[in-house]
mmCIF file of C-alpha atoms in Angstrom:
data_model
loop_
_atom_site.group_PDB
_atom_site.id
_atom_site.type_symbol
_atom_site.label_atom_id
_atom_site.label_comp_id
_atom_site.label_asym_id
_atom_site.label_seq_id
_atom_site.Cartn_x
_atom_site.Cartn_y
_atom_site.Cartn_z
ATOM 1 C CA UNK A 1 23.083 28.804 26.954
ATOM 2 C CA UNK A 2 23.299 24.694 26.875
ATOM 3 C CA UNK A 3 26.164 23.309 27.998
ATOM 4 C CA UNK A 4 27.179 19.417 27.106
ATOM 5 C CA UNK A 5 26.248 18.356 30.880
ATOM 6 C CA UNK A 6 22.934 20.083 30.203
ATOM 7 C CA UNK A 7 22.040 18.542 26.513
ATOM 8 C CA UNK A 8 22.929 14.810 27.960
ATOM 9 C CA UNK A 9 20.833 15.071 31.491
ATOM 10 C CA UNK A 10 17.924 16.238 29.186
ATOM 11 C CA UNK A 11 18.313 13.446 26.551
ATOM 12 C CA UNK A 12 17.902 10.294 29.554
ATOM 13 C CA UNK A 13 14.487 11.682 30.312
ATOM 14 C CA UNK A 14 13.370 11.470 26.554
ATOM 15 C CA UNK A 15 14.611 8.074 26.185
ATOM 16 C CA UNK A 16 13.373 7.151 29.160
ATOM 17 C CA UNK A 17 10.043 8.144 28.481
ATOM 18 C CA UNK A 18 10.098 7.485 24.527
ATOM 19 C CA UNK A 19 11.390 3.311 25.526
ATOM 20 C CA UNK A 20 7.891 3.644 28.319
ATOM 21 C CA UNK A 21 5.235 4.249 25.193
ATOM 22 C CA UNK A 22 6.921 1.577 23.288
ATOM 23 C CA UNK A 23 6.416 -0.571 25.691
ATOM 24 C CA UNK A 24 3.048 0.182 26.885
ATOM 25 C CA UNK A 25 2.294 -0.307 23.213
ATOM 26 C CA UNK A 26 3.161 -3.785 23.243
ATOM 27 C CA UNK A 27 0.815 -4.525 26.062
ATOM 28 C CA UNK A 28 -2.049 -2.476 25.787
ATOM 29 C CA UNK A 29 -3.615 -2.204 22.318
ATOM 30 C CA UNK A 30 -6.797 -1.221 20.418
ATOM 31 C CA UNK A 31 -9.156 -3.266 18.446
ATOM 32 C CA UNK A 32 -9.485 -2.204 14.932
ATOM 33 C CA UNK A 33 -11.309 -2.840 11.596
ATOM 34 C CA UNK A 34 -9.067 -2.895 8.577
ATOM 35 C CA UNK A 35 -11.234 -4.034 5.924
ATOM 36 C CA UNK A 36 -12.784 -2.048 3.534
ATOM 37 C CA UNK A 37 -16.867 -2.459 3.533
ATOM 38 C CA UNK A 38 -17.088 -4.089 0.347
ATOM 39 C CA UNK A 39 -15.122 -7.107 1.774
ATOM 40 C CA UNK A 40 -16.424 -7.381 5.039
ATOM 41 C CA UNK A 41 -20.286 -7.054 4.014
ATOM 42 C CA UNK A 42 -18.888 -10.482 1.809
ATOM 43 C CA UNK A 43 -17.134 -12.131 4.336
ATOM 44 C CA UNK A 44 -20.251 -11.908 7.167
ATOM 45 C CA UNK A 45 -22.847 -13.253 4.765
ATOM 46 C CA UNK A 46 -20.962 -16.444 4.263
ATOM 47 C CA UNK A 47 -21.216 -18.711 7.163
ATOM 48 C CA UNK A 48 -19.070 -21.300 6.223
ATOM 49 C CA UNK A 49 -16.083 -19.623 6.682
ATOM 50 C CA UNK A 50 -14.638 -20.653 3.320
ATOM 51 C CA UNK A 51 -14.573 -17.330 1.938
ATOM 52 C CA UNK A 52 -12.670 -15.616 4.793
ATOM 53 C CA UNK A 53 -9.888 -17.938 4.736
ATOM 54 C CA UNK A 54 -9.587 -17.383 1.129
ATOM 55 C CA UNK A 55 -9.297 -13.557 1.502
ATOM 56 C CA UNK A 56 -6.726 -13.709 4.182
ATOM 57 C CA UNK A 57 -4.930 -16.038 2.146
ATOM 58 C CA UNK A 58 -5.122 -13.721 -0.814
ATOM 59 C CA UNK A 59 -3.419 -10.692 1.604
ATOM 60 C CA UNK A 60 -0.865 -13.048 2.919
ATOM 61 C CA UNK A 61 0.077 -13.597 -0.721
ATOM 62 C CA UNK A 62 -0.307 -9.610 -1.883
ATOM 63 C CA UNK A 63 1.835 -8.941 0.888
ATOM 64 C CA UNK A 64 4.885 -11.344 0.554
ATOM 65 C CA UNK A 65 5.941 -10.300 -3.141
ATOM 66 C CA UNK A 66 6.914 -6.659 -2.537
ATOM 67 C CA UNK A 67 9.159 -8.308 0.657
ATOM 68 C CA UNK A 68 10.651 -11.010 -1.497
ATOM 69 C CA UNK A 69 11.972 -8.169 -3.950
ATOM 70 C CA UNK A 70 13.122 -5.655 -1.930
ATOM 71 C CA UNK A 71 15.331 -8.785 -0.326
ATOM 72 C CA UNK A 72 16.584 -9.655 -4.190
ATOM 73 C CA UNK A 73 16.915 -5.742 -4.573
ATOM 74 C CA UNK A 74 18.967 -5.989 -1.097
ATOM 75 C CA UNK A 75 21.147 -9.122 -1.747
ATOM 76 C CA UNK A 76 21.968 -7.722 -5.360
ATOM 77 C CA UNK A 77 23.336 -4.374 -3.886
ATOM 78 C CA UNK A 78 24.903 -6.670 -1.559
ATOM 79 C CA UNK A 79 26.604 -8.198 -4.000
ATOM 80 C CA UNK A 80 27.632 -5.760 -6.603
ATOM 81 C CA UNK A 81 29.506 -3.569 -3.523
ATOM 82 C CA UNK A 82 31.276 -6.823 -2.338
ATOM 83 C CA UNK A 83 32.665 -7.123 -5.906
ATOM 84 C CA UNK A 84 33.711 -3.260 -5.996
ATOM 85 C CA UNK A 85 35.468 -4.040 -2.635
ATOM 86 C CA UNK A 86 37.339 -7.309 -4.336
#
């Protein structure tokens, strides 16, 4: 059977190794597509340029509103459990 000693040795090694593919993450990383066909078959017939700025602009946009109320949704739990406390 495990003993205590035995559980904690093991656990450094996991860490240890878990904190190494994090890392190596950070530095070494793949190139990928994210765009569905549709929008990229758009975006490389203009040559301009206008076009792609406007669809990154659009995600940029799409993805700040669900941030902006899960904060609200945050700061109002916040608040309502700061009022229990008083």
């Amino acid at each position: 059977m495990f003993t205590k000693k035995s559980k904690a040795k093991s656990q450094k090694p996991k860490v240890a190794t878990e904190a190494f593919f994090l890392l190596a993450s950070f530095f070494f990383s793949l190139d990928v597509n994210a765009q569905c066909a549709m929008c990229r078959a758009v975006l490389e017939t203009e040559e301009g340029g206008v076009k792609a700025e406007a669809v990154n602009d659009g995600i940029v946009y799409l993805m700040a509103f669900p941030y902006i109320l899960v904060g609200i949704l945050g700061y109002v739990i916040y608040r309502t459990r700061q009022k229990k406390k008083v």
